[in-house]
XYZ file of C-alpha atoms in Angstrom:
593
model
C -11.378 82.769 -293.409
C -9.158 79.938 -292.728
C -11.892 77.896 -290.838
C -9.320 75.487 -289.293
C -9.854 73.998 -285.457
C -8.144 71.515 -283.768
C -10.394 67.905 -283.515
C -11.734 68.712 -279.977
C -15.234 68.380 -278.179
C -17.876 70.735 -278.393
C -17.608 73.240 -275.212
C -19.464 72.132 -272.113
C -19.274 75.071 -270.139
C -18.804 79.160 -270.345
C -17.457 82.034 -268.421
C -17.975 85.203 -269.799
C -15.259 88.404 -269.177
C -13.867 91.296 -270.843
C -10.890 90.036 -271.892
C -9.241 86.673 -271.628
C -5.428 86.521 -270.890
C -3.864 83.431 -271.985
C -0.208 82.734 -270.265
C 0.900 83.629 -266.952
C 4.420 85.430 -267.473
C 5.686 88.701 -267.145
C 3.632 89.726 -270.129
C 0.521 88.153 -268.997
C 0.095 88.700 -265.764
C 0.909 92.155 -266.306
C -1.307 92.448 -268.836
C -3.813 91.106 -266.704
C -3.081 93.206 -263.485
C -3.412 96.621 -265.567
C -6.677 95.835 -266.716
C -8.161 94.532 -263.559
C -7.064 97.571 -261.786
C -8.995 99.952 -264.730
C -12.279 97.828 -263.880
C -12.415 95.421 -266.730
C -13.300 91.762 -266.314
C -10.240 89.642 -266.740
C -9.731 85.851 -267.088
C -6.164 84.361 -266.941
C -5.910 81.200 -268.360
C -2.836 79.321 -267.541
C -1.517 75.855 -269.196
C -0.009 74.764 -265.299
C -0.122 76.896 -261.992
C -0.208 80.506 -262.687
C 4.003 80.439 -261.980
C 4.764 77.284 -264.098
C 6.019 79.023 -266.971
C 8.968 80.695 -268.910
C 9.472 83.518 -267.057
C 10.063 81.763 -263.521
C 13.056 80.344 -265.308
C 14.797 83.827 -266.627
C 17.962 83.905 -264.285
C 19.994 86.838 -266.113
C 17.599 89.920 -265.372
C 15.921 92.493 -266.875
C 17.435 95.180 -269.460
C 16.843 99.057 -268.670
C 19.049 102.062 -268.885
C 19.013 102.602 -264.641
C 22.437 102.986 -264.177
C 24.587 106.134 -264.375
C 26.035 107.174 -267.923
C 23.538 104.972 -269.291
C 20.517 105.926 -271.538
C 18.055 104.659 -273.419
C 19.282 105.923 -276.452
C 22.393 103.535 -275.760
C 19.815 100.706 -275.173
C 18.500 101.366 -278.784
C 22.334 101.286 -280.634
C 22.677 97.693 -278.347
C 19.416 96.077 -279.730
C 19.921 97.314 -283.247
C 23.165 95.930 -283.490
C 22.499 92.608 -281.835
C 18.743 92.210 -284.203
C 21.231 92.490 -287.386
C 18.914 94.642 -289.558
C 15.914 93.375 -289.051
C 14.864 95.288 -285.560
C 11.734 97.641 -285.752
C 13.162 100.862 -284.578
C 10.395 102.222 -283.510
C 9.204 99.256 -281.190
C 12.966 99.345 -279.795
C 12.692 102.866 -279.076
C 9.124 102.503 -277.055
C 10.518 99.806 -275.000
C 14.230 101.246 -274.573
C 12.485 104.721 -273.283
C 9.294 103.350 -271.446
C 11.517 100.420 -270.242
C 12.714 102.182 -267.197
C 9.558 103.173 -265.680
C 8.094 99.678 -266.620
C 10.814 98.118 -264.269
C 9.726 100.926 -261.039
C 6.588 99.742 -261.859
C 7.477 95.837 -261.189
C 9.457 97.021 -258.157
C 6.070 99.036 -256.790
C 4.170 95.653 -257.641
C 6.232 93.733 -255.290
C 9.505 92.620 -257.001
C 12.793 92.832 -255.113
C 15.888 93.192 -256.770
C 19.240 92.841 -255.926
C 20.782 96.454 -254.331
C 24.468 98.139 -253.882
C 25.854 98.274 -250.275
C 24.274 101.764 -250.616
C 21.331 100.403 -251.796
C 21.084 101.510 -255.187
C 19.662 98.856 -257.857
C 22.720 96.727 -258.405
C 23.471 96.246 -262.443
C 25.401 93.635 -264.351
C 26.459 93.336 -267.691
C 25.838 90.557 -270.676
C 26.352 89.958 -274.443
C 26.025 92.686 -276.645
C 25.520 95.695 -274.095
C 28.129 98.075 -273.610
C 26.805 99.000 -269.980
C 25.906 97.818 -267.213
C 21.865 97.802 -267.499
C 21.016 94.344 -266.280
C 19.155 94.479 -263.133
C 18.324 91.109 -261.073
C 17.356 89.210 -258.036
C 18.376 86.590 -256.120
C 21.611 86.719 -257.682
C 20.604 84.628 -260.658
C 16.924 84.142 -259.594
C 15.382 86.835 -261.400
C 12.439 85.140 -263.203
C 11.203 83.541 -259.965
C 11.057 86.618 -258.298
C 9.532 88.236 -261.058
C 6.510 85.415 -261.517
C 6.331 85.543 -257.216
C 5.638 89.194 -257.196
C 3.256 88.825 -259.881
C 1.195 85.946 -258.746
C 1.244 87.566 -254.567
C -0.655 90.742 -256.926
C -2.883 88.454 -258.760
C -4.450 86.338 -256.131
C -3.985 89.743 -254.000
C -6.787 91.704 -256.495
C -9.017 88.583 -257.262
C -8.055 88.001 -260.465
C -10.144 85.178 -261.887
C -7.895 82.410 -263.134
C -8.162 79.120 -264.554
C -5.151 76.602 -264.190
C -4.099 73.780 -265.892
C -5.951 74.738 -268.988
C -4.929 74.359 -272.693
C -6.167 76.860 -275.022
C -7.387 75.414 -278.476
C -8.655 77.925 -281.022
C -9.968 81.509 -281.323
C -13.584 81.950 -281.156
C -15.246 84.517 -283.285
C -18.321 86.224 -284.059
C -19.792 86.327 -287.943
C -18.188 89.749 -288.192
C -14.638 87.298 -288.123
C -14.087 89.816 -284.442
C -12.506 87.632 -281.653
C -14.800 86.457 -279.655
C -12.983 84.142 -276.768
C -10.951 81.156 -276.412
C -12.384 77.625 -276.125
C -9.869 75.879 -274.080
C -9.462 72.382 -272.177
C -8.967 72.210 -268.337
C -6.335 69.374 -267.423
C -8.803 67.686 -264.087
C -7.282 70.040 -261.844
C -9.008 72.974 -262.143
C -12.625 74.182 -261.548
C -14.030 72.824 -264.553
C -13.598 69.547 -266.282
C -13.015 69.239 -269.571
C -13.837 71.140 -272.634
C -15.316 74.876 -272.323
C -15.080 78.428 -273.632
C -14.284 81.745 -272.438
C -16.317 84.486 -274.184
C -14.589 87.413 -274.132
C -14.105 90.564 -277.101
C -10.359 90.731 -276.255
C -8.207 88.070 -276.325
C -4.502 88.123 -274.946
C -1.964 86.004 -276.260
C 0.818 85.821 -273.887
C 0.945 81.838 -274.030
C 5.449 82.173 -274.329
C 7.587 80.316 -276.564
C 8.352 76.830 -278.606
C 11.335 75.544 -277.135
C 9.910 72.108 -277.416
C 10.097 71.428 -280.744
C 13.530 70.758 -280.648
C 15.543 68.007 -278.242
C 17.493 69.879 -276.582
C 15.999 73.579 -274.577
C 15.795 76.030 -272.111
C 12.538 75.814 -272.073
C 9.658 74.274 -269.415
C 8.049 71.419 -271.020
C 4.892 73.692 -271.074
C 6.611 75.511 -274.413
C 4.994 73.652 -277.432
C 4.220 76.865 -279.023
C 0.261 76.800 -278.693
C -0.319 80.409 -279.024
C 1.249 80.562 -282.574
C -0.225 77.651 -283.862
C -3.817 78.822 -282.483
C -3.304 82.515 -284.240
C -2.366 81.059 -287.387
C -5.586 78.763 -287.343
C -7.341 81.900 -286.748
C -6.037 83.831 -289.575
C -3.249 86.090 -287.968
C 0.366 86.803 -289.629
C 3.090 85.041 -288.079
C 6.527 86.842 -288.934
C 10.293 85.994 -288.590
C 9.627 82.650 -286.834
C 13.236 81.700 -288.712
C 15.245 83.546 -286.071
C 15.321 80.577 -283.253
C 17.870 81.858 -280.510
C 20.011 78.965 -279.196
C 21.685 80.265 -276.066
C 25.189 79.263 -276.247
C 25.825 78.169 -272.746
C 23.161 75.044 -271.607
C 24.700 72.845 -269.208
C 25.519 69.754 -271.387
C 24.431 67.070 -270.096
C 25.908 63.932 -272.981
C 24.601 63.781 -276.118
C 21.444 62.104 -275.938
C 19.705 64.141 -273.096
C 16.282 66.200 -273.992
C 14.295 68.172 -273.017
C 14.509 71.444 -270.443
C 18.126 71.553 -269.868
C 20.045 73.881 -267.135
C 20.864 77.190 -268.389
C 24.132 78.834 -267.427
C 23.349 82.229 -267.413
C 25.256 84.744 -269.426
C 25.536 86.850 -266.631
C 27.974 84.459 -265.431
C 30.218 85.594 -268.647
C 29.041 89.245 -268.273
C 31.415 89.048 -264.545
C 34.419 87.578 -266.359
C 33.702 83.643 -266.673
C 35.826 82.364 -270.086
C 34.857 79.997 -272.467
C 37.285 77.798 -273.063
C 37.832 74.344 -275.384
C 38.971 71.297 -273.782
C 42.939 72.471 -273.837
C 41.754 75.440 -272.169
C 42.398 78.095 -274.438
C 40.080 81.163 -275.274
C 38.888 80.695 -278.633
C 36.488 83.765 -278.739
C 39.176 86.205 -278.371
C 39.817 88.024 -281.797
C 36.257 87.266 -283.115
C 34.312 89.594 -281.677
C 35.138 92.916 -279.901
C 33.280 91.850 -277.018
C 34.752 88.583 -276.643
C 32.855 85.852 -274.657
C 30.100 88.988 -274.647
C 29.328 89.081 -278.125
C 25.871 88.898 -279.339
C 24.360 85.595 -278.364
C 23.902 84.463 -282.447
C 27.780 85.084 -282.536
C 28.861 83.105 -279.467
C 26.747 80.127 -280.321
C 28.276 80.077 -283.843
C 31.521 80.089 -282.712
C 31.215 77.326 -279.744
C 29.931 74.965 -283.226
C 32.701 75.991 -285.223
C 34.503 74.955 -282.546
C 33.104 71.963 -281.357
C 33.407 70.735 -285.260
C 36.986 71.900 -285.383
C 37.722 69.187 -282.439
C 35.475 66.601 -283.201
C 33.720 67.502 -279.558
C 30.443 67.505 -277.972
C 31.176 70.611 -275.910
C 33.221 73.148 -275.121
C 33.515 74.275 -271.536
C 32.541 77.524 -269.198
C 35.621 78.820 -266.879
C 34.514 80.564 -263.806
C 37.242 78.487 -261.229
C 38.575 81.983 -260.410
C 35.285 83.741 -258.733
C 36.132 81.796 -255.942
C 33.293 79.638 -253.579
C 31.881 83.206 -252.148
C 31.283 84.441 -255.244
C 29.577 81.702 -256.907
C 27.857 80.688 -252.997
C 26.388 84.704 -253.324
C 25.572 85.977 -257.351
C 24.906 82.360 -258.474
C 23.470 80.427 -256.138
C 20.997 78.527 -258.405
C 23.438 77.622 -261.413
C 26.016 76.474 -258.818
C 23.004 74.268 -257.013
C 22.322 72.762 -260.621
C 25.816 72.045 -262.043
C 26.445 70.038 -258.618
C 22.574 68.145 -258.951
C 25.200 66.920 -262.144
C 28.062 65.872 -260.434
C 30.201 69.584 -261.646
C 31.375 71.859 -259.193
C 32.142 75.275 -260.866
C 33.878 76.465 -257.919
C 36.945 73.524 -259.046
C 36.425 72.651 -262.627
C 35.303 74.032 -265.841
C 31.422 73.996 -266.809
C 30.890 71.996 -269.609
C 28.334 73.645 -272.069
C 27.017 73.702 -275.879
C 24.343 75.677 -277.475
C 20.220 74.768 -277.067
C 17.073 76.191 -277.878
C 16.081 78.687 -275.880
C 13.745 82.227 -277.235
C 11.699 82.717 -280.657
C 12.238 85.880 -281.540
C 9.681 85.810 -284.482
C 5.871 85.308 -283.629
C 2.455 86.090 -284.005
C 2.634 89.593 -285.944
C 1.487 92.748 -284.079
C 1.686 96.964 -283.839
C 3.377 98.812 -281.281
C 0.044 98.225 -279.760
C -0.006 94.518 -279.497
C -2.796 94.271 -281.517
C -2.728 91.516 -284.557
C -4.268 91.380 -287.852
C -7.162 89.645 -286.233
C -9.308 92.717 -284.623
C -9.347 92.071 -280.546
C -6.685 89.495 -281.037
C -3.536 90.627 -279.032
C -0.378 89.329 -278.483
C 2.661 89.773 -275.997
C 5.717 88.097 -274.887
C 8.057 85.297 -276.416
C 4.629 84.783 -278.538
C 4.712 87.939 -280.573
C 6.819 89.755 -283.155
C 6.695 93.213 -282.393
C 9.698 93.986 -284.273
C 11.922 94.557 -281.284
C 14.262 91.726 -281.515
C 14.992 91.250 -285.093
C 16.959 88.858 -286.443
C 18.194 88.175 -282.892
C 17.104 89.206 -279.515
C 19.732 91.139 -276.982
C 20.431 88.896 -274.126
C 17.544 90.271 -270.871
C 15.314 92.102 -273.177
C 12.585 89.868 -273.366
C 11.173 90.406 -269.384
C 11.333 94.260 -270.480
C 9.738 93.845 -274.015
C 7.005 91.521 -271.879
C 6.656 94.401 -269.635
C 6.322 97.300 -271.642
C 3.922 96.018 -274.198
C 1.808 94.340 -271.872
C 1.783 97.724 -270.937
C 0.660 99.281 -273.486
C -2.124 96.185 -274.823
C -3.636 96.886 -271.255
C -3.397 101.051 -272.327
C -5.115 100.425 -275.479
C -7.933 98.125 -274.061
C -8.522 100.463 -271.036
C -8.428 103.300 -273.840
C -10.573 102.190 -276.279
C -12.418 99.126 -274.809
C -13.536 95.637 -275.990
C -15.220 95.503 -278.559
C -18.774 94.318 -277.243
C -21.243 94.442 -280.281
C -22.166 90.711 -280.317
C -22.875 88.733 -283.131
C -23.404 84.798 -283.481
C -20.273 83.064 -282.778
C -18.615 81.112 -284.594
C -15.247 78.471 -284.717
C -11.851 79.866 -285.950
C -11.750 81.838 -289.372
C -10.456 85.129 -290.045
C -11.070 87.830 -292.500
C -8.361 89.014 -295.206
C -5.849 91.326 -293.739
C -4.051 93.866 -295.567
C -0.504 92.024 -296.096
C 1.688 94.416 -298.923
C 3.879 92.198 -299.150
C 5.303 89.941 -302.407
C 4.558 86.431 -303.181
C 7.357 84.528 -302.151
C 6.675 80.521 -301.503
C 3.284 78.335 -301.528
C 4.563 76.268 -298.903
C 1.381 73.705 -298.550
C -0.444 73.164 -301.352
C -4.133 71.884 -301.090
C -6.749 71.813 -298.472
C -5.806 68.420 -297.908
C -2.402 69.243 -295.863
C -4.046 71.297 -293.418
C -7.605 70.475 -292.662
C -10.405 68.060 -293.460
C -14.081 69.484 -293.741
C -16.227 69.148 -290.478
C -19.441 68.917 -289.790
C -20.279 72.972 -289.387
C -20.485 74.592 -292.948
C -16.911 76.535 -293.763
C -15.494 74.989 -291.048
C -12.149 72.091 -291.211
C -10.951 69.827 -288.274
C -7.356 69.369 -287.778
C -5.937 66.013 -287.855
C -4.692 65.324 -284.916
C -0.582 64.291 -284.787
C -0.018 61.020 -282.389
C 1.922 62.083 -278.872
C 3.979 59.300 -279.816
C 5.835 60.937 -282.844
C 6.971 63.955 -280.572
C 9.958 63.065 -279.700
C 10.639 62.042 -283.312
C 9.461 65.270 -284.657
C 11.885 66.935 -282.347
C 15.239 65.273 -283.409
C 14.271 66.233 -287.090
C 14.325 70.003 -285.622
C 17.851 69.317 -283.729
C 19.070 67.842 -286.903
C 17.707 69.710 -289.991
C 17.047 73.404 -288.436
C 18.657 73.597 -285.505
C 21.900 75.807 -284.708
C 23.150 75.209 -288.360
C 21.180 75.214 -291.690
C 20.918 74.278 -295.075
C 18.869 73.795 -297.980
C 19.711 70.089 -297.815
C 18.985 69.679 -294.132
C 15.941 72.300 -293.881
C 14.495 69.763 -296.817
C 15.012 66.195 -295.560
C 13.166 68.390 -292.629
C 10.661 69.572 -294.411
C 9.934 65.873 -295.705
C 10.232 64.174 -292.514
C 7.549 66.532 -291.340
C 5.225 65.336 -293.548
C 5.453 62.211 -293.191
C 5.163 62.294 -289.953
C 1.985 64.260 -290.647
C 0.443 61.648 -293.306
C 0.938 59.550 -290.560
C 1.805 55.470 -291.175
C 1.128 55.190 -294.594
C 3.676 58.464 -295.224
C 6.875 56.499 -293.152
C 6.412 57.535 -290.024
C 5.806 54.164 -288.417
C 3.483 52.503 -286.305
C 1.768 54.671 -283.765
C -2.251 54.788 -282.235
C -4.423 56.829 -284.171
C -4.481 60.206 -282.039
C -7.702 60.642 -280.570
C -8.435 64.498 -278.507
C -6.223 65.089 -275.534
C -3.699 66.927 -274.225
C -0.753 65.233 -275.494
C -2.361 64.969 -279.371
C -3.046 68.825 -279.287
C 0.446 70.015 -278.239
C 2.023 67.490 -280.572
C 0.053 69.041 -283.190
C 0.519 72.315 -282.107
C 3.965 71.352 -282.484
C 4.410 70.039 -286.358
C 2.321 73.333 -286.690
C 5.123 75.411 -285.625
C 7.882 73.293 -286.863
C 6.347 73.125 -290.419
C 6.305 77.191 -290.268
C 9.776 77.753 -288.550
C 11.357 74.941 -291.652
C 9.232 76.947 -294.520
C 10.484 80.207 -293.603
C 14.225 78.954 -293.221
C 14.102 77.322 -296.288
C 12.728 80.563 -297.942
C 15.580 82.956 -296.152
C 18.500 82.459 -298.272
C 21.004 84.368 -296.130
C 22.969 84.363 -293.163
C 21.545 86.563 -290.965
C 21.432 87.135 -286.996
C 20.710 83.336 -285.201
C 19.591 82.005 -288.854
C 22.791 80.048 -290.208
C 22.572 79.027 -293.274
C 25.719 76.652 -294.319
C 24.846 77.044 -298.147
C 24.798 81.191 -297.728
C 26.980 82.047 -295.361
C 26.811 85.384 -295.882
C 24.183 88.273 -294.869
C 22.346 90.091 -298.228
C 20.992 92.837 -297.231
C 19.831 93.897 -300.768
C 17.696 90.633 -301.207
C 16.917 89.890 -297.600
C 17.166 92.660 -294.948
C 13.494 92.354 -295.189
C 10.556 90.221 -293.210
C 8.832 86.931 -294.066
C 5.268 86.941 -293.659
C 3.609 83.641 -292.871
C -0.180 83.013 -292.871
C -3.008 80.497 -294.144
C -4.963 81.608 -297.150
C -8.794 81.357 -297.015
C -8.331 78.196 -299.418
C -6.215 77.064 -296.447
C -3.030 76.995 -298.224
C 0.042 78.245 -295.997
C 2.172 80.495 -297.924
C 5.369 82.683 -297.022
C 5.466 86.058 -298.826
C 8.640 88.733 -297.988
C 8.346 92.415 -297.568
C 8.249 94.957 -299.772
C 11.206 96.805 -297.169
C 12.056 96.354 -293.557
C 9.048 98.053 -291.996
C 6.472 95.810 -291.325
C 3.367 96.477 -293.303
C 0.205 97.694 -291.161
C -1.823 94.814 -288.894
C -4.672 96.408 -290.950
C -5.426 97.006 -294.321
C -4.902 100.848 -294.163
C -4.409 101.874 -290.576
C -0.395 103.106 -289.748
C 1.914 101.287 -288.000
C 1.139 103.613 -284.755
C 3.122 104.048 -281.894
């Protein structure tokens, strides 16, 4: 058992349920929805307001074989070829074949999505697909309609929520079973403070990281508190190297942060070029696809670029749709590029890559379950294997759909596990992990944890709020769009000092004291420690992981997983796969589907 929580008050008050959904996105709230309507007692617990997250953002769509010609057998070649050898076939299948279905299901739930003049469901195309399988609404407004239908269905069946809430750590009972959440409501919602939801299932649908570099896609809710908490708790956290920077942000000059307008690749997928500041195409002749290549090769190719010319940016051409076109399919990307003085309609967009989707994560089965039993996970969150070494553009909605899906199937199926025992704070038995010893990252209880006051139990230092921003531009620099082992290690370093606090280099900052702003910050180095240890381990070039030093893919050495996780002697350590299956979540159950 790792025994690790973050420094945070004792809970003050408890709600008790059958399972406790943390994140309110496609994958949680449908999640959430499923098992409400089979009679179980659900609890969604949401960092904002229940439609403050990722998935109100998604503007592309949502990837399913609906159109005619297509199949989902075509879906599966797309994904495998875009994940670079890395993809768990068998997770792509279930969501390529169930994936249909899943989106009728969202459209009987409420959603409304764009139609033909003869009202079929109207399709576009983006990188890496070969068909038109991208359905949407609003034009580019997908996510918000998405969340909207969602939410209407939520509040429509009761659904007990609690807003403005960060999560903090896994609770568990002596048998190291999940047990609930204890989590921290933000003064806006019906409690104050400090308190616990007690619950045998646990739902981690809590979205990405996108914070923990300067520049993403991301809401500034994204600090990646569902990883960090399932690592504290024990669970496997698995290919958190593959970082997808979407290639077309709306640049803004070179010192903006933070969430930063994304220019949807939709808007390539109906004939916009990319262009560099003499206006010619550069990404003809590198890919077969063009400007709809596979987002890891588009990204690469708009930094070889920009270092070719000594620019900042290169520049989105979409002049020739014409006013009505941009007035009618892109109504919110044209309403942001003129908030920032750019009118696509008579000039070129000017764009470079960002942050934007982890396609690594907490480590589950084609069941969502984790290697901590009644610990599940969905969403930008998890790793189920689908997106490899780097996620097609508009699969992530249907991956959030379909195994939301099937977490509620198995929970509705087999039920919470309600035998109580004495509960305990975070800690997690040994899961079965056959994998081979590949890096001892963190040495030494003393990086991770100090002892507490509760026998087998360690407090978290806490990182100051001030050093965010700080922690960030070491990301940007050291493991952002291009790596090395020279970069990844002044990262690694600059981490840690910024861990060890003043006395390491970091400079002079409060002492962080329990609050918001400390956790996520901490919840943050968390992450950014794991995402620079695996990079640093993954000597290849493979997928959205450029490495400058091996430019090359090797599949013989590395078309396998990395495996991150904290020993009981709360050590962190990387280990690699023995071959590209994942082992089991548990010690000797199958990887079922």
């Amino acid at each position: 058992m790792t025994g690790i929580r973050l420094d945070a008050p004792a809970p003050g008050w408890t709600v008790d349920a059958d399972v406790v959904v943390v994140g309110s996105g496609v994958a949680g709230l449908t999640t959430a929805l499923r098992c409400t309507a089979a009679g179980l007692r659900t609890v969604v617990v949401t960092k904002a307001l229940l439609d403050a997250g990722s998935t109100r953002w998604a503007q592309g769509g949502v990837a399913a074989a609906l159109g005619e010609g297509d199949s989902p057998e075509q879906h599966l070649d797309d994904t495998l070829v875009a994940g670079a050898g890395l993809c768990d076939t068998e997770a792509v299948r279930a969501m390529v074949t169930e994936g249909p279905d899943a989106v009728r299901r969202l459209i009987g739930t409420g959603a409304s999505f764009d139609v033909t003049a003869d009202g079929a469901i109207a399709l576009t195309r983006e990188g890496g697909h070969h068909r038109r399988r991208i359905v949407h609404a609003g034009g580019d407004a997908t996510g918000a309609e998405i969340s909207r239908a969602l939410v209407e269905a939520i509040r429509a069946r009761g659904v007990r929520t609690i807003e403005h809430a960060l999560v903090l750590d896994l609770l568990k009972d002596t048998d190291g079973r999940t047990a609930g959440v204890t989590l921290h409501v933000m003064g806006e919602g019906q409690h104050d403070g400090v308190g616990a939801v007690h619950a045998p299932a646990v739902v981690l649908a809590t979205g990405g990281m996108g914070q923990v570099f300067s520049a993403t896609t991301n809401p500034s809710v994204s600090t990646g508190d569902g990883v960090a908490l399932a690592l504290r708790a024990g669970a496997e956290i698995s290919d958190l190297e593959f970082v997808q920077f979407h290639p077309t942000v709306l640049f803004l000059g070179v010192g903006a942060e933070g969430q930063q307008p994304l220019v949807s690749e939709a808007v390539r997928g109906e004939g916009a070029h990319l262009v560099d500041a003499d206006g010619i195409r550069f990404m003809l002749g590198q890919h077969e696809l063009a400007e709809l290549a596979p987002r890891d090769i588009v990204a690469k190719a708009i930094t070889r670029r920009m270092a070719e010319m000594g620019a900042d940016h290169m520049y989105l051409d979409a002049r020739h749709f014409g006013a009505e076109m941009w007035e009618n399919r892109f109504p919110t990307i044209l309403a942001a590029c003129r908030a920032h003085g750019i009118d696509p309609v008579t000039e070129p967009i000017p764009v470079a890559p960002a942050a934007h989707h982890a396609s690594g994560g907490v480590r589950t089965d084609l069941r969502g379950r984790t290697t901590v039993p009644g610990l599940y996970a969905c969403g930008e969150v998890a790793c189920t294997g689908v997106h490899g070494a780097n996620r097609l553009a508009s699969n992530s909605l249907l991956e959030g759909l379909v195994f939301a899906e099937r977490i509620a199937a198995d929970l509705i199926a087999h039920g919470p596990h309600t035998e109580s025992a004495a509960i305990h704070g975070t800690g997690a038995p040994e899961a079965g992990n056959r994998t081979e010893p590949e890096a001892e990252i963190w040495a030494g209880t003393e990086t991770w944890a100090e002892t507490g006051p509760t026998t087998g139990t360690a407090v978290l230092p806490l990182l100051a709020p001030e050093v965010r921003r700080e922690m960030q531009r070491i990301m940007t620099r050291g493991a952002g769009v291009l790596r090395s082992a020279e970069s990844l290690a002044e990262a690694a370093a600059a981490l840690d000092d910024l861990r060890r606090g003043p006395a390491g280099g970091a400079g002079e900052h409060k002492p962080a004291v329990p609050g918001v702003d400390s956790w996520e910050t901490t919840n943050l180095l968390c992450v950014a420690r794991v995402l620079v240890a695996a990079a640093r381990t993954r000597a290849e070039t493979r997928g959205c992981h450029w490495r400058e030093d091996h430019p090359d893919r090797d599949d013989s050495a590395w078309r396998r997983h990395l495996v991150v996780r904290l020993t009981p002697d709360r050590r962190l350590t990387v280990t690699r796969t023995a071959t590209p299956d994942f082992p089991a979540v548990t010690p000797d159950a199958p990887r079922e589907q």
